[in-house]
Coordinates of C-alpha atoms in Angstrom, one line a residue:
M9 CA 0.4 -0.1 -0.3
D10 CA 1.3 3.0 -1.4
A11 CA 2.0 5.9 1.8
S12 CA -0.9 8.0 0.9
G13 CA -2.6 5.9 2.2
S14 CA -4.9 6.0 -1.9
G15 CA -5.0 2.3 -2.7
D16 CA -7.5 -0.5 -1.2
K17 CA -5.1 -3.4 -0.4
V18 CA -5.7 -4.3 2.8
P19 CA -2.1 -5.7 4.9
W20 CA -4.4 -8.2 6.5
G21 CA -1.1 -9.4 8.2
D22 CA -0.1 -6.4 10.2
V23 CA -4.3 -6.0 10.8
V24 CA -4.1 -9.0 12.8
L25 CA -1.4 -8.2 14.5
A26 CA -2.5 -5.3 15.9
S27 CA -5.8 -6.1 16.5
V28 CA -4.3 -8.9 18.6
A29 CA -2.1 -6.7 20.5
A30 CA -4.3 -4.2 21.2
V31 CA -7.2 -6.4 22.2
S32 CA -4.9 -8.7 24.9
W33 CA -3.5 -4.8 26.8
A34 CA -7.0 -3.6 26.8
V35 CA -8.5 -6.9 28.8
V36 CA -4.7 -7.2 30.4
A37 CA -5.3 -4.0 32.3
M38 CA -8.2 -4.0 32.8
A39 CA -8.0 -7.7 33.9
G40 CA -5.3 -6.4 36.5
A41 CA -6.9 -3.3 37.7
A42 CA -10.3 -5.4 38.1
A43 CA -8.4 -7.8 40.2
L44 CA -6.3 -5.2 42.4
G45 CA -9.7 -3.4 43.0
L46 CA -11.3 -6.4 44.1
H47 CA -8.4 -7.2 47.0
L48 CA -7.6 -4.2 48.1
L49 CA -11.9 -4.0 49.3
G50 CA -11.5 -8.0 50.1
A51 CA -13.5 -9.6 48.1
D52 CA -11.7 -12.6 47.1
S53 CA -11.8 -13.4 51.5
A54 CA -15.5 -14.2 50.2
G55 CA -14.7 -16.8 46.9
S56 CA -12.3 -16.5 44.1
L57 CA -10.3 -14.1 42.7
G58 CA -10.8 -15.5 39.6
P59 CA -14.4 -15.2 38.5
M60 CA -15.0 -12.2 40.4
T61 CA -12.7 -11.0 37.6
A62 CA -14.1 -12.0 34.9
A63 CA -17.1 -11.4 36.0
A64 CA -16.1 -7.4 36.9
V65 CA -13.9 -7.0 33.6
V66 CA -18.0 -8.3 31.5
L67 CA -20.0 -5.8 33.4
A68 CA -16.9 -2.5 32.8
V69 CA -18.0 -3.3 29.0
G70 CA -21.6 -3.4 29.1
G71 CA -21.9 -7.0 30.5
S72 CA -25.1 -8.5 33.0
V73 CA -24.5 -10.4 36.2
T74 CA -26.9 -11.9 36.7
P75 CA -26.8 -12.8 41.2
T76 CA -28.0 -16.8 41.6
G77 CA -28.2 -19.0 44.9
D78 CA -30.0 -20.9 47.7
V79 CA -30.9 -18.9 50.8
S80 CA -33.8 -19.9 52.1
V81 CA -32.7 -21.3 55.7
F82 CA -32.0 -17.4 56.0
G83 CA -36.6 -16.8 55.1
L84 CA -36.7 -16.1 52.0
E85 CA -38.2 -18.2 49.5
G86 CA -37.5 -17.7 45.3
A87 CA -37.9 -13.9 44.4
Q88 CA -37.8 -12.6 48.2
A89 CA -34.4 -13.8 48.4
R90 CA -32.2 -12.3 45.4
T91 CA -29.9 -9.8 44.5
A92 CA -29.4 -7.6 41.9
I93 CA -26.6 -5.0 41.0
D94 CA -27.2 -2.9 37.9
I95 CA -24.2 -0.7 37.7
T96 CA -21.2 -0.4 35.5
P97 CA -17.7 0.0 37.2
L98 CA -15.9 2.9 34.8
G99 CA -12.6 2.5 36.4
V100 CA -11.7 -0.5 35.1
G101 CA -13.8 0.3 31.9
L102 CA -11.5 3.5 30.9
V103 CA -8.6 1.3 31.4
G104 CA -9.7 -0.3 28.8
A105 CA -10.6 1.9 26.5
L106 CA -7.4 3.9 27.0
F107 CA -4.7 1.2 26.6
L108 CA -7.5 -0.6 23.4
A109 CA -7.2 3.4 22.1
Y110 CA -3.6 4.4 22.0
F111 CA -2.5 0.8 20.6
F112 CA -5.4 0.9 17.6
L113 CA -4.5 4.6 16.7
R114 CA -1.2 3.3 16.5
S115 CA -1.3 1.1 14.2
L116 CA -3.5 3.4 11.8
R117 CA -0.5 6.2 11.7
R118 CA 1.8 3.5 10.1
A119 CA 0.0 4.0 6.8
G120 CA 0.7 7.9 6.4
P121 CA -1.1 10.5 6.1
Y122 CA -4.1 9.3 5.2
I123 CA -6.0 5.7 4.6
S124 CA -8.0 4.0 3.0
G125 CA -11.5 3.5 3.6
T126 CA -11.2 -1.0 3.0
E127 CA -8.6 -0.6 5.3
L128 CA -9.9 0.8 7.8
A129 CA -12.5 -0.8 8.6
A130 CA -10.6 -4.1 8.3
R131 CA -8.8 -2.6 11.4
A132 CA -11.6 -1.9 12.8
G133 CA -13.2 -4.6 12.2
G134 CA -10.3 -7.2 13.3
V135 CA -10.2 -4.9 17.0
A136 CA -13.8 -5.6 17.6
T137 CA -14.3 -9.2 16.5
L138 CA -11.1 -10.1 18.9
F139 CA -12.6 -8.3 21.6
V140 CA -15.6 -10.1 21.4
A141 CA -14.6 -13.1 21.0
T142 CA -12.4 -12.6 24.3
V143 CA -15.3 -11.0 25.8
G144 CA -17.3 -14.5 25.2
G145 CA -14.2 -16.3 27.3
L146 CA -15.1 -14.5 29.9
A147 CA -18.6 -14.4 30.0
W148 CA -17.8 -18.4 30.4
A149 CA -14.9 -17.6 33.0
G150 CA -17.3 -15.6 35.1
H151 CA -19.6 -17.6 37.5
D152 CA -19.0 -18.7 40.9
V153 CA -21.0 -20.2 43.5
I154 CA -19.7 -18.8 47.4
T155 CA -20.1 -20.9 50.0
I156 CA -21.8 -19.3 53.4
D157 CA -21.0 -21.8 55.9
G158 CA -23.3 -21.0 59.5
A159 CA -20.9 -22.9 61.8
K160 CA -18.0 -20.2 60.5
L161 CA -20.0 -17.2 61.4
G162 CA -19.0 -17.0 64.7
L163 CA -21.9 -17.6 66.9
D164 CA -21.7 -19.1 70.4
L165 CA -24.7 -20.1 71.0
D166 CA -23.9 -21.4 75.0
K167 CA -24.1 -17.3 75.2
V168 CA -26.9 -16.8 74.0
P169 CA -30.7 -17.1 76.4
G170 CA -32.9 -19.6 76.3
L171 CA -30.6 -21.7 73.8
G172 CA -27.4 -22.1 77.0
G173 CA -27.6 -23.9 80.1
D174 CA -29.4 -21.5 81.8
G175 CA -32.4 -23.0 80.2
G176 CA -34.2 -19.3 80.4
G177 CA -36.6 -17.6 77.7
I178 CA -36.6 -14.1 76.2
E179 CA -39.0 -12.2 78.4
V180 CA -41.0 -9.3 75.5
P181 CA -42.4 -6.7 76.6
G182 CA -45.9 -6.9 75.4
L183 CA -45.2 -9.8 73.8
G184 CA -43.8 -12.6 76.0
D185 CA -41.3 -15.4 75.9
I186 CA -40.3 -15.8 72.6
G187 CA -37.7 -18.2 73.4
G188 CA -39.2 -20.9 71.5
L189 CA -38.7 -19.4 68.3
L190 CA -35.2 -17.9 68.4
P191 CA -33.3 -20.7 68.9
D192 CA -34.7 -22.7 66.7
R193 CA -33.7 -20.0 64.0
L194 CA -30.5 -19.5 65.5
G195 CA -29.9 -23.1 65.2
D196 CA -30.9 -23.4 62.0
L197 CA -28.8 -19.8 61.4
A198 CA -25.2 -21.3 62.9
D199 CA -26.2 -25.3 60.8
A200 CA -26.8 -23.1 57.3
H201 CA -24.9 -24.2 54.6
A202 CA -26.0 -21.7 52.3
S203 CA -25.6 -21.0 48.0
V204 CA -24.8 -17.7 46.4
G205 CA -23.4 -17.4 43.2
F206 CA -23.3 -15.0 40.3
S207 CA -23.2 -15.7 36.5
V208 CA -22.4 -13.6 33.3
N209 CA -25.8 -13.8 31.0
T210 CA -23.3 -14.4 27.6
A211 CA -25.8 -12.6 25.0
D212 CA -27.2 -9.9 26.8
S213 CA -22.3 -9.4 27.3
L214 CA -21.7 -10.2 24.0
A215 CA -24.4 -7.6 22.9
G216 CA -22.7 -5.3 25.3
A217 CA -19.3 -5.4 24.6
L218 CA -19.6 -4.8 20.5
F219 CA -21.9 -1.5 21.1
W220 CA -18.8 -0.9 24.1
V221 CA -15.5 -1.5 21.5
L222 CA -17.3 0.6 18.3
G223 CA -18.3 3.5 20.4
V224 CA -14.5 3.3 22.0
L225 CA -13.3 3.4 18.9
A226 CA -15.2 5.8 17.3
I227 CA -14.4 8.6 20.3
S228 CA -11.1 7.6 19.9
L229 CA -11.0 8.5 15.5
L230 CA -12.6 11.3 16.3
A231 CA -10.5 12.6 19.7
S232 CA -6.7 11.8 17.6
R233 CA -6.1 14.4 15.9
R234 CA -3.1 12.9 14.0
A235 CA -5.1 9.7 13.2
P236 CA -5.3 9.1 9.9
L237 CA -8.8 10.0 7.6
P238 CA -9.9 8.8 4.4
R239 CA -9.7 11.1 1.8
G240 CA -13.0 13.5 0.8
A241 CA -15.2 15.6 1.3
L242 CA -16.9 14.2 4.2
W243 CA -13.4 13.4 6.0
Q244 CA -12.7 16.7 5.8
A245 CA -15.2 18.2 7.7
L246 CA -15.4 15.7 10.6
R247 CA -11.5 15.9 10.5
Q248 CA -12.0 19.9 10.4
A249 CA -15.1 20.8 11.9
V250 CA -15.7 17.9 14.6
R251 CA -11.9 16.7 16.0
P252 CA -11.2 20.1 18.0
A253 CA -14.2 20.1 19.9
V254 CA -14.8 15.9 20.9
S255 CA -10.5 16.3 21.6
A256 CA -11.8 19.0 24.4
V257 CA -14.3 17.4 26.1
V258 CA -12.2 14.3 25.9
A259 CA -9.9 15.8 27.7
V260 CA -11.1 17.5 30.3
L261 CA -13.1 14.6 31.1
L262 CA -9.9 12.8 31.5
V263 CA -8.7 15.5 34.0
A264 CA -11.5 15.6 36.0
V265 CA -11.6 11.6 36.8
L266 CA -7.8 12.1 37.3
A267 CA -8.5 14.9 40.0
G268 CA -10.9 12.2 41.5
Y269 CA -7.7 10.0 42.3
A270 CA -6.4 12.7 43.2
A271 CA -9.3 13.1 45.8
A272 CA -9.4 9.6 46.9
A273 CA -5.8 9.5 47.2
Y274 CA -6.0 12.8 49.4
A275 CA -8.7 11.1 51.3
A276 CA -7.4 7.3 52.4
I277 CA -4.1 9.1 54.2
G278 CA -6.3 9.9 56.6
D279 CA -9.0 7.0 56.5
D280 CA -8.8 4.6 58.9
H281 CA -9.3 1.9 56.0
P282 CA -6.9 2.9 53.2
K283 CA -6.9 0.3 50.9
R284 CA -10.9 -0.3 51.2
I285 CA -10.8 3.6 49.2
A286 CA -8.2 2.6 47.1
G287 CA -9.8 -0.4 46.6
A288 CA -13.1 1.9 45.6
A289 CA -11.3 4.5 43.6
L290 CA -9.6 1.5 41.2
L291 CA -12.9 0.5 40.4
G292 CA -15.5 3.2 40.2
A293 CA -14.3 6.7 40.2
P294 CA -15.1 7.5 36.7
N295 CA -19.2 7.0 38.4
G296 CA -18.4 9.6 40.8
V297 CA -17.0 12.0 38.6
W298 CA -18.9 12.0 35.6
L299 CA -22.1 11.7 37.8
G300 CA -21.0 14.8 39.5
V301 CA -20.8 16.5 36.1
P302 CA -24.1 16.4 35.0
L303 CA -25.2 17.2 38.5
G304 CA -23.2 20.2 38.7
L305 CA -24.8 21.5 35.4
F306 CA -28.0 21.8 37.2
V307 CA -29.1 18.0 35.4
P308 CA -32.0 16.6 38.0
W309 CA -31.6 13.4 39.3
D310 CA -34.1 10.9 41.0
G311 CA -33.9 8.6 43.7
E312 CA -33.9 7.1 46.5
A313 CA -32.0 5.1 49.0
R314 CA -32.4 2.6 51.6
G315 CA -31.3 0.2 53.5
E316 CA -26.9 0.1 54.3
L317 CA -26.6 0.5 50.9
A318 CA -27.0 4.4 50.7
K319 CA -24.3 4.5 53.8
L320 CA -22.1 3.9 50.0
L321 CA -23.3 7.2 49.1
P322 CA -21.1 10.5 49.4
D323 CA -22.7 13.3 51.6
P324 CA -24.5 15.0 51.9
L325 CA -25.7 12.6 48.7
D326 CA -27.6 9.8 51.0
E327 CA -29.5 12.1 53.3
L328 CA -30.8 13.9 50.6
L329 CA -32.4 10.8 48.9
R330 CA -33.1 9.3 52.3
V331 CA -35.5 12.2 53.6
S332 CA -37.3 12.6 50.2
A333 CA -36.9 10.4 47.3
N334 CA -40.6 12.1 46.0
E335 CA -37.8 15.0 44.1
P336 CA -35.8 14.8 42.1
V337 CA -32.1 16.2 44.0
T338 CA -30.2 19.2 42.3
V339 CA -27.9 21.3 43.4
G340 CA -29.2 23.4 45.3
R341 CA -31.3 21.2 46.7
L342 CA -27.6 19.7 48.6
A343 CA -26.4 23.3 48.5
E344 CA -29.8 23.5 51.3
L345 CA -27.9 20.7 53.6
D346 CA -24.1 21.9 52.9
G347 CA -22.9 24.8 51.5
R348 CA -19.7 23.1 50.0
V349 CA -21.9 21.2 47.6
W350 CA -21.9 24.9 44.9
L351 CA -18.0 24.3 44.8
L352 CA -19.1 21.2 42.7
A353 CA -21.0 23.9 39.9
V354 CA -18.0 26.0 40.4
A355 CA -15.7 23.5 39.1
T356 CA -17.7 21.9 36.8
A357 CA -18.7 25.5 35.2
V358 CA -14.6 26.1 35.2
M359 CA -14.2 22.7 33.3
M360 CA -16.3 23.7 30.4
L361 CA -14.7 27.1 30.2
S362 CA -11.1 25.0 29.8
A363 CA -13.5 23.0 27.4
G364 CA -13.9 26.0 25.4
V365 CA -11.5 27.3 24.6
L366 CA -8.8 24.5 24.3
A367 CA -11.9 23.4 21.5
A368 CA -11.2 27.0 20.1
A369 CA -7.3 27.2 20.1
R370 CA -7.4 24.1 17.7
T371 CA -10.7 25.0 15.5
P372 CA -8.9 27.0 12.3
A373 CA -9.9 30.3 12.2
G374 CA -11.2 30.4 8.2
G375 CA -10.0 34.4 7.9
L376 CA -13.9 34.6 9.4
T377 CA -14.9 37.8 11.9
A378 CA -14.8 37.4 15.5
A379 CA -18.5 37.0 15.5
G380 CA -18.1 34.5 12.9
F381 CA -15.4 32.8 14.4
T382 CA -17.3 32.9 17.9
G383 CA -19.9 30.8 15.9
R384 CA -18.4 27.9 14.3
C385 CA -16.5 27.4 18.1
A386 CA -20.3 27.8 19.7
V387 CA -22.4 25.5 17.5
R388 CA -19.6 23.4 17.1
L389 CA -18.5 22.9 21.1
G390 CA -22.4 22.9 21.9
V391 CA -23.0 19.8 20.1
V392 CA -20.7 17.3 20.8
T393 CA -21.5 19.0 25.1
A394 CA -25.4 18.2 24.1
L395 CA -24.2 14.2 22.8
A396 CA -21.6 13.8 25.5
L397 CA -24.0 14.8 28.5
P398 CA -26.6 12.3 28.0
L399 CA -23.7 9.4 27.4
L400 CA -22.8 10.3 31.4
V401 CA -26.1 10.3 32.5
W402 CA -26.4 6.9 31.1
L403 CA -23.0 5.5 31.8
T404 CA -23.4 6.2 35.4
D405 CA -26.4 5.0 36.3
L406 CA -27.2 3.3 38.9
S407 CA -29.2 0.8 40.3
A408 CA -28.6 -1.7 43.5
D409 CA -31.2 -4.0 45.6
A410 CA -30.5 -6.3 47.7
S411 CA -32.7 -8.2 50.8
L412 CA -32.5 -10.9 51.9
S413 CA -33.5 -12.3 55.7
V414 CA -32.5 -14.0 58.7
L415 CA -34.5 -15.4 61.3
G416 CA -38.0 -14.6 59.4
F417 CA -37.9 -11.1 58.7
D418 CA -36.0 -9.0 56.6
A419 CA -33.1 -8.1 59.0
F420 CA -32.2 -5.6 56.4
G421 CA -33.1 -4.4 52.3
A422 CA -31.1 -2.9 50.9
G423 CA -30.6 -1.0 47.9
I424 CA -29.7 2.5 46.0
E425 CA -31.7 3.9 42.2
L426 CA -30.2 6.9 40.9
H427 CA -31.4 7.4 37.3
G428 CA -30.8 10.8 35.2
R429 CA -32.6 13.3 33.3
V430 CA -31.8 12.0 29.8
G431 CA -34.3 15.0 27.9
M432 CA -32.8 18.1 30.1
A433 CA -29.2 16.8 30.8
L434 CA -29.2 17.1 26.2
L435 CA -31.1 20.0 26.7
L436 CA -28.6 21.8 29.0
G437 CA -25.5 20.4 27.3
A438 CA -25.8 22.1 24.5
A439 CA -26.5 26.0 26.1
W440 CA -23.1 25.1 28.6
G441 CA -21.5 24.4 25.4
A442 CA -22.3 26.8 22.9
A443 CA -21.8 29.1 26.4
A444 CA -18.5 27.3 26.7
G445 CA -17.5 27.4 23.2
G446 CA -19.0 31.4 22.6
V447 CA -16.4 32.6 25.5
G448 CA -13.9 30.1 24.7
A449 CA -13.6 31.9 21.0
L450 CA -13.6 35.1 22.1
L451 CA -10.5 34.4 24.7
V452 CA -8.4 33.0 21.7
Y453 CA -9.2 35.7 18.9
G454 CA -8.3 38.1 21.2
M455 CA -4.5 36.4 22.0
G456 CA -4.4 35.4 18.2
G457 CA -4.4 31.9 18.7
G458 CA -7.5 31.9 15.6
E459 CA -4.4 32.9 12.8
R460 CA -1.8 30.1 14.8
A461 CA -4.9 27.4 14.7
A462 CA -5.6 28.1 10.7
A463 CA -2.3 27.7 9.7
V464 CA -2.2 25.2 12.0
R465 CA -5.0 23.2 11.4
G466 CA -4.8 23.8 7.1
A467 CA -1.1 22.2 7.0
E468 CA -3.3 19.7 8.5
G469 CA -6.1 19.2 6.6
A470 CA -3.9 18.9 3.7
A471 CA -1.2 16.2 5.1
E472 CA 1.9 18.4 4.6
L473 CA 4.1 17.7 7.5
P474 CA 6.5 20.5 7.9
G475 CA 10.5 20.0 6.0
P476 CA 13.8 21.1 4.4
Y477 CA 11.9 22.2 1.5
R478 CA 7.9 23.2 3.3
P479 CA 8.5 24.9 5.8
A480 CA 5.8 25.3 9.1
P481 CA 3.7 28.0 8.7
P482 CA 4.4 30.9 10.7
Y483 CA 2.4 31.4 13.7
R484 CA 2.2 35.5 12.5
P485 CA 2.6 37.7 10.1
S486 CA 6.2 38.7 9.5
N487 CA 6.9 42.4 11.1
D488 CA 10.0 44.6 9.7
D489 CA 10.8 46.5 12.9
T490 CA 10.1 43.4 15.3
N491 CA 11.7 40.6 13.3
P492 CA 16.0 41.4 13.8
Y493 CA 16.3 39.1 10.6
L494 CA 14.2 41.2 8.5
R495 CA 15.9 44.7 9.3
P496 CA 19.6 44.5 7.2
P497 CA 22.0 46.9 8.8
P498 CA 22.4 50.4 7.5
E499 CA 25.6 49.9 5.6
I500 CA 23.3 47.6 4.1
H501 CA 21.6 49.3 0.7
G502 CA 18.2 48.0 0.2
A503 CA 18.2 46.6 -3.1
P504 CA 18.4 42.7 -2.9
T505 CA 21.4 41.2 -4.8
V506 CA 23.3 44.7 -5.0
A507 CA 25.3 46.2 -2.4
G508 CA 25.0 50.3 -1.9
P509 CA 27.0 52.6 -4.2
M510 CA 30.2 52.2 -4.3
P511 CA 33.1 54.5 -3.3
P512 CA 36.4 55.0 -6.2
M513 CA 39.0 52.9 -6.7
P514 CA 42.2 54.5 -4.3
P515 CA 44.9 54.5 -6.5
P516 CA 47.4 51.9 -6.3
P517 CA 50.4 52.7 -4.6
P518 CA 53.4 53.9 -6.3
P519 CA 56.1 51.3 -6.6
P520 CA 59.2 51.3 -4.8
P521 CA 62.6 52.6 -6.0
R522 CA 64.8 50.2 -7.7
R523 CA 68.2 50.4 -5.9
A524 CA 71.5 51.7 -9.2
S525 CA 73.0 48.4 -10.0
P526 CA 77.2 49.0 -8.8
P527 CA 79.9 49.8 -11.2
T528 CA 81.4 46.6 -13.6
P529 CA 84.7 46.6 -13.3
Q530 CA 86.7 47.6 -16.1
D531 CA 90.4 46.4 -15.4
G532 CA 91.4 43.5 -13.1
P533 CA 91.6 39.5 -13.4
P534 CA 88.4 37.7 -14.5
P535 CA 86.1 36.5 -11.0
P536 CA 87.6 32.8 -10.4
G537 CA 86.0 29.3 -12.6
A538 CA 85.9 32.6 -15.7
P539 CA 86.9 31.5 -18.8
R540 CA 90.3 33.8 -19.4
N541 CA 90.5 35.9 -22.2
R542 CA 93.1 35.1 -24.8
P543 CA 94.7 37.2 -27.1

């Protein structure tokens, strides 16, 4: 295939090797992050770490895991004994997405400044096919059964009233002696062997993995400013109009996740259980950060929290959901409980302004006026944010429900429901993106960044890399008054190849006087070796 990427021949050997490398690194990275996070949380103490890791990876790429078990000994039958979790560990998924995108884009750059549509489709299809097949293998391995041994629960029945040697009962005011019921239940609990497990839904997991990998590849192509694309007006418009805004939004979201990791590290320093905080951050730091972004941009959420699972939510969100679950969760309502919540709105506004400045710096001005350049940046970033904000709401959707019965009644019924409003996210995303894009464009245009971006993006669009015979475009027009290389010295004439008026040549110096030769002797003998004159 030629360097310009205009040919249709596909290097299948390189496609296969690149697909294997991208998928392998992505799966290994996700498995490592999931295993480390579960270990720090102590989840491997209740079961095998391998199947748990496989199930976590499947969940991270959009799969589905169904809990199963036999807990009827604890007092629940059938549908009452259930545990349902619908949550995506975005920390694991983000690690895999970064590795997958990096190796995929790296393989594309070998094709040159352009790549044929056939080769691009072949490389993307190879990665998607291999990734879905790998997730199918993880779905086969992601099932396990955990046995809860009642004898290991630490119950000392000799110290329980009604079971010890004293034979005493338990008197409850208004109910009398319930010692006959409680000892029987505790005895059953001590002898119980309950099996609680989980299994991966293969069909749903394969469909979710296909959607996930195609989304990662599409976002990576749109966010990368150097990845080659096929020739054509549509691809050229995609390169110049879409990539600056998408790359800016992706960049600020990744920086927000890094800030979340930093906050988790700071919290772990002074906590009694730093391993748990580190494990939770590895698995779900992006969940909390990307949930806070729509919330800080005033997207309302609906939800409720009950039982022990409510303690997993940050304060004051847990308190708000416990008090009134019928009203939407907004920044204003949270600020009524803790005024520091307004800092979340300030932080997200600064994040959007940063995205606007970054997108404007990467958008070509194209000779537009300030108003035209501002409108261009506002429209492009508004469209991208209108699509990105509902995506964040969908990714951070949370649903967890657990029900377990002990001694014949519900010991705890815990659950969390938190769902953002997608329609409001779309409208607010468009408004925030347009405002941030417009303000960022005014700032960049005032500093002369529009012309610089136009020169740089024009060179990228034409795929003309600077070289010895193709210099890079200047950042700004040259100025003879400020550029010392364009100001000739005063003694040099302004003509390009002719020097100034030349002074007349000085006359040559007179030759030095010649010495007079000594007189020749007339008489006397000739010098030695000279022939004598004969008479």
